[in-house]
CSV table of C-alpha atoms in Angstrom, one decimal:
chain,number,residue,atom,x,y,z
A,1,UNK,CA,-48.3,-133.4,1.8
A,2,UNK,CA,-50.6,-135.4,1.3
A,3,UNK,CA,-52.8,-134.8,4.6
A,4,UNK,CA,-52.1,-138.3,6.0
A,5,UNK,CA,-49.8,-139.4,8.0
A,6,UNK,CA,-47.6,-142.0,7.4
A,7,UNK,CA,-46.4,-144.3,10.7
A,8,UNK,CA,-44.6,-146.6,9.4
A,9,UNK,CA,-40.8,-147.1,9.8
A,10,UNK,CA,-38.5,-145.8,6.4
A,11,UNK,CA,-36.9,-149.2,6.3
A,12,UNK,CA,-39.0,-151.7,7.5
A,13,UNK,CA,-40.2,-155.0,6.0
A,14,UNK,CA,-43.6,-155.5,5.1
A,15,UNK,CA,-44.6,-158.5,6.5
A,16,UNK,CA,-46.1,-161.3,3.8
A,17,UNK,CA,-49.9,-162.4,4.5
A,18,UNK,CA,-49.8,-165.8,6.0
A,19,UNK,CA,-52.0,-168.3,4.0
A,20,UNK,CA,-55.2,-169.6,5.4
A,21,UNK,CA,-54.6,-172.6,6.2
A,22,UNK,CA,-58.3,-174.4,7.7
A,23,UNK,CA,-59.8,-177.4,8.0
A,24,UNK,CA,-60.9,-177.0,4.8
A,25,UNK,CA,-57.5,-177.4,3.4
A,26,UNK,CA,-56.6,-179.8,0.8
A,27,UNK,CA,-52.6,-180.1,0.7
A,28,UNK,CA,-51.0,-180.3,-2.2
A,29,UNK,CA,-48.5,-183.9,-3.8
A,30,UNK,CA,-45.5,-183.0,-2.0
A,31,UNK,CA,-47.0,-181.9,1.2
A,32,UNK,CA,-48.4,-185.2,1.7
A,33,UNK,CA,-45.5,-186.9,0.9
A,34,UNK,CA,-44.1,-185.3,4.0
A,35,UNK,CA,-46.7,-186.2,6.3
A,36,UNK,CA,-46.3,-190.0,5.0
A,37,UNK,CA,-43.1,-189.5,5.2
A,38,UNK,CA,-43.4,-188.1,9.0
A,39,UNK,CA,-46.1,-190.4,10.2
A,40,UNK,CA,-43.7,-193.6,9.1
A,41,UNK,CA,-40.7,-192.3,10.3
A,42,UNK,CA,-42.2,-191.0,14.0
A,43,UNK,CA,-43.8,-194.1,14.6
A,44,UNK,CA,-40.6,-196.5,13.7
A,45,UNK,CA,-37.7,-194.3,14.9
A,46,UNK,CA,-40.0,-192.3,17.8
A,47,UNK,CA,-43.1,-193.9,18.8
A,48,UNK,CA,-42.0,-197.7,19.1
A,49,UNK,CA,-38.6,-197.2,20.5
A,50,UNK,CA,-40.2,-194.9,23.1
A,51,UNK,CA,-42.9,-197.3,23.6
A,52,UNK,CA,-40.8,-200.4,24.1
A,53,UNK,CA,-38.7,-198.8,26.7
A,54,UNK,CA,-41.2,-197.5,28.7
A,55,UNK,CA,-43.0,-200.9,28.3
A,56,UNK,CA,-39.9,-202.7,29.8
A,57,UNK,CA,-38.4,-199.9,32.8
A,58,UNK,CA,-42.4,-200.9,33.8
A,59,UNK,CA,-42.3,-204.2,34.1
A,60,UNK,CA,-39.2,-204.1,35.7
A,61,UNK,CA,-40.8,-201.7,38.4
A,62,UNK,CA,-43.4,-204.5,38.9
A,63,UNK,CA,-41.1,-207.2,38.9
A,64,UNK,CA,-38.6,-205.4,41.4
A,65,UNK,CA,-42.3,-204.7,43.5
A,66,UNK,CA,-41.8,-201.1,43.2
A,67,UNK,CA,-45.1,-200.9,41.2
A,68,UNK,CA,-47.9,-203.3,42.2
A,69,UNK,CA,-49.9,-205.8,39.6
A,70,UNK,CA,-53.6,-205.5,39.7
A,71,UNK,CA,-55.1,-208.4,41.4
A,72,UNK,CA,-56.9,-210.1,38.5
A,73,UNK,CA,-55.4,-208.4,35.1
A,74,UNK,CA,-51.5,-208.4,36.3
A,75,UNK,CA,-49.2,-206.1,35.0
A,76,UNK,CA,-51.2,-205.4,31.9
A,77,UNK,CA,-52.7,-202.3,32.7
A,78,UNK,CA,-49.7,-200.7,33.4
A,79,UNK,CA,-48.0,-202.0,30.6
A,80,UNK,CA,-50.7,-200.6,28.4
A,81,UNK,CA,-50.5,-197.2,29.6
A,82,UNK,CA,-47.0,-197.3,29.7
A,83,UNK,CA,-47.5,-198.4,25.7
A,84,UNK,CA,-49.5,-195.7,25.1
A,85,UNK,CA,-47.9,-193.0,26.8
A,86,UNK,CA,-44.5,-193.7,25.3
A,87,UNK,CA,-46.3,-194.4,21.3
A,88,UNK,CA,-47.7,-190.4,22.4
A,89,UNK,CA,-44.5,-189.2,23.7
A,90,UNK,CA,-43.0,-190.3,20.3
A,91,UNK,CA,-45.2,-188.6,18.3
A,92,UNK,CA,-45.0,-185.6,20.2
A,93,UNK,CA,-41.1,-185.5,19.8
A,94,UNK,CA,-41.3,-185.6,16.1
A,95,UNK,CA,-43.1,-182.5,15.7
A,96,UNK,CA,-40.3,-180.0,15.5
A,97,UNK,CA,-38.5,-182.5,13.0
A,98,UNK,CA,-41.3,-182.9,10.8
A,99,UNK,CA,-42.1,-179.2,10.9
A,100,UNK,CA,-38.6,-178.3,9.7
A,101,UNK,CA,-39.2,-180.6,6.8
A,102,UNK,CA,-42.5,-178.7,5.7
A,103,UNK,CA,-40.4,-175.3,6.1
A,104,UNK,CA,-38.2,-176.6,3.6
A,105,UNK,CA,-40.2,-177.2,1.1
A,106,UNK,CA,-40.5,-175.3,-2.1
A,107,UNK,CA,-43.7,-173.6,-3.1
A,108,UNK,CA,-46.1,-174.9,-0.3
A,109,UNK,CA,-48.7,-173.2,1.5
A,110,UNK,CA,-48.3,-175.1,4.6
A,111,UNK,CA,-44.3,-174.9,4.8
A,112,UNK,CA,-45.1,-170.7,4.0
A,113,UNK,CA,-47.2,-170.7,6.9
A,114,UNK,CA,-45.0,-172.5,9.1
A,115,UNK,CA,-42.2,-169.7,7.9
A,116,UNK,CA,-43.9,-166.5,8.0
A,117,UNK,CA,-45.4,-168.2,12.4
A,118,UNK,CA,-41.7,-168.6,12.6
A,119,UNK,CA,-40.8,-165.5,11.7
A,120,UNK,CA,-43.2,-163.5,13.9
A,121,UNK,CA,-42.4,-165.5,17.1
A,122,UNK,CA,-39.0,-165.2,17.0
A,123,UNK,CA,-38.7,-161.6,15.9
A,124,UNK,CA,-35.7,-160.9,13.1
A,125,UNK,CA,-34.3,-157.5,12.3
A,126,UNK,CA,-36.5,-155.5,10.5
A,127,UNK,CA,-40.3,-154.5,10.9
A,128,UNK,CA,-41.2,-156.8,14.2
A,129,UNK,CA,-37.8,-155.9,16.2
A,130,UNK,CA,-37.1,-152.2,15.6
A,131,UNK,CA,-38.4,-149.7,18.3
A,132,UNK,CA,-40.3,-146.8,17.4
A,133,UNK,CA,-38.5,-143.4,17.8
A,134,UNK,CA,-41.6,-142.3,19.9
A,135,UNK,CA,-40.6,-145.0,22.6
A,136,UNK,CA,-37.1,-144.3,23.4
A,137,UNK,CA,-38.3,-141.7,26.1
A,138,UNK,CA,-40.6,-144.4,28.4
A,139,UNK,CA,-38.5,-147.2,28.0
A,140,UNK,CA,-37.7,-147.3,31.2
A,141,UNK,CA,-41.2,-146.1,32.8
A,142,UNK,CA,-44.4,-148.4,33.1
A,143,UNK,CA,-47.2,-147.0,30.7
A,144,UNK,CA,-49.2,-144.9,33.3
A,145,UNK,CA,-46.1,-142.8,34.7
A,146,UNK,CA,-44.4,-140.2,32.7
A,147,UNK,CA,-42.6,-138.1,35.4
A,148,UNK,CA,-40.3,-137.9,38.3
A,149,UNK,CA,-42.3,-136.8,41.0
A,150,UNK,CA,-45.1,-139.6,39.3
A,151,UNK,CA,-42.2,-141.8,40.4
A,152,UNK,CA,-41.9,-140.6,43.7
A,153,UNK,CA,-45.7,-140.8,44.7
A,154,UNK,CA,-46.1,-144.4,43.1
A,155,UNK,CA,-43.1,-145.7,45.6
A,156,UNK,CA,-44.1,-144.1,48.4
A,157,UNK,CA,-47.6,-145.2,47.9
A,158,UNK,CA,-46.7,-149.3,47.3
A,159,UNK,CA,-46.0,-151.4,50.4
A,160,UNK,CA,-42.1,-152.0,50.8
A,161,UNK,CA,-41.8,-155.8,51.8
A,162,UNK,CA,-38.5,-157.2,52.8
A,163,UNK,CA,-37.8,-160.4,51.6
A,164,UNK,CA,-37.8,-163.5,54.5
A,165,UNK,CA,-34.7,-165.2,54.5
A,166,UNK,CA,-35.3,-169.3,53.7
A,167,UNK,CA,-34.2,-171.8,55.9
A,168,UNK,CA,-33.5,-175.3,55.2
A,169,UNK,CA,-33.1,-176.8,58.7
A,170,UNK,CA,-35.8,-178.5,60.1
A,171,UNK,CA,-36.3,-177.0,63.4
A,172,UNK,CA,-36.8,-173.5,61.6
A,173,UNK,CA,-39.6,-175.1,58.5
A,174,UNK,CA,-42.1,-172.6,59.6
A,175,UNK,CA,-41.4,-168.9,59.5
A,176,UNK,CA,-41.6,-167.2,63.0
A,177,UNK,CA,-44.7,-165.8,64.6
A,178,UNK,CA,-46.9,-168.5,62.9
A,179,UNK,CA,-47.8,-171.6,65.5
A,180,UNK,CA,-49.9,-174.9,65.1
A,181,UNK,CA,-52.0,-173.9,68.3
A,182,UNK,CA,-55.0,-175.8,68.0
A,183,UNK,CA,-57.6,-174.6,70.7
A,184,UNK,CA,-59.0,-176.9,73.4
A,185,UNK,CA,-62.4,-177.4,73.1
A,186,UNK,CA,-65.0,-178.9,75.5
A,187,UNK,CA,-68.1,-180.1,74.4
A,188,UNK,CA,-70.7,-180.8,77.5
A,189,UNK,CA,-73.5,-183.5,77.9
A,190,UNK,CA,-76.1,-181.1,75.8
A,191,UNK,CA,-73.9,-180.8,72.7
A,192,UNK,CA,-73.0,-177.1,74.1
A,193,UNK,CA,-69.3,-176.2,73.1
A,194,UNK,CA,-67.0,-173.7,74.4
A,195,UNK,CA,-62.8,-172.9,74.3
A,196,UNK,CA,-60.5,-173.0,77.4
């Protein structure tokens, strides 16, 4: 024995360092391939489809008067923002896509980094997913509360609230015991006020 002990699970995977990827990094010939490669294809098959449409379901709101023109400018404004909320939108919904591509390349930092965040989040058999054998006993227990009569005490000490039925109608909108009595009140010739 070697006087220190040793927590870790017999078969667990230890997990790989994830590479620093900073500012300061400079990515390598095939990484920015990709994010060409992404940039072109987000804006052509994401960014000006998206923004086009958007572009026309606007000025068919204006035309149908459902969205007003500005006075002096017209439906420009709105088209613009419409422009650039869809060119955004596109962008946006290429991420995933252009992330898969950098997790499938061979012998990047980036696409290793991208892996290994994967990996973590999602949790895959081995190290991240495997309970200890010290937690089996509170798994059903909060972390302060070990025992049964620790049990009994904390639900006799919380409030027990009943839950309000909902109503949908509109003569019963507002729960029951709550009013919109708004007091009366008189205000005299001096500024002096009082309730009735």
């Amino acid at each position: 024995m070697s006087g220190r002990a040793d927590f870790r699970e017999p078969n667990a995977e230890v997990p790989r360092p994830i590479p620093h990827i900073g500012a300061d990094y400079i990515p390598t010939e095939e990484e920015r391939r990709v994010f060409a490669e992404c940039n072109d294809e987000s804006f052509w098959f994401r960014s000006v489809p998206l923004a086009a449409t958007s572009m026309l379901i606007t000025q068919g709101l204006i035309s149908k008067g459902i969205l007003s023109s500005h006075p002096r400018y017209g439906s420009i404004p709105k088209l613009i923002f419409a422009c650039i909320m869809g060119y955004f939108a596109g962008k946006l919904s290429y991420v995933k896509t252009c992330q898969e591509k950098f997790k499938n390349l061979e012998n990047s930092p980036l696409g290793e980094a991208l892996r290994s965040g994967q990996a973590r989040r999602s949790s895959p058999a081995g190290h991240y997913s495997q309970k200890s054998r010290y937690d089996s006993n509170v798994s059903g227990h909060s972390s302060f509360v070990t025992s049964p009569a620790a049990d009994n005490i904390e639900k006799e000490m919380l409030p027990h609230y009943e839950p309000i039925p909902f109503s949908a109608s509109i003569n019963e909108s507002t729960p029951t015991g709550i009013t919109d009595h708004i007091a009366q009140v008189k205000v005299n010739k001096y500024g002096d006020t009082w309730d009735e």
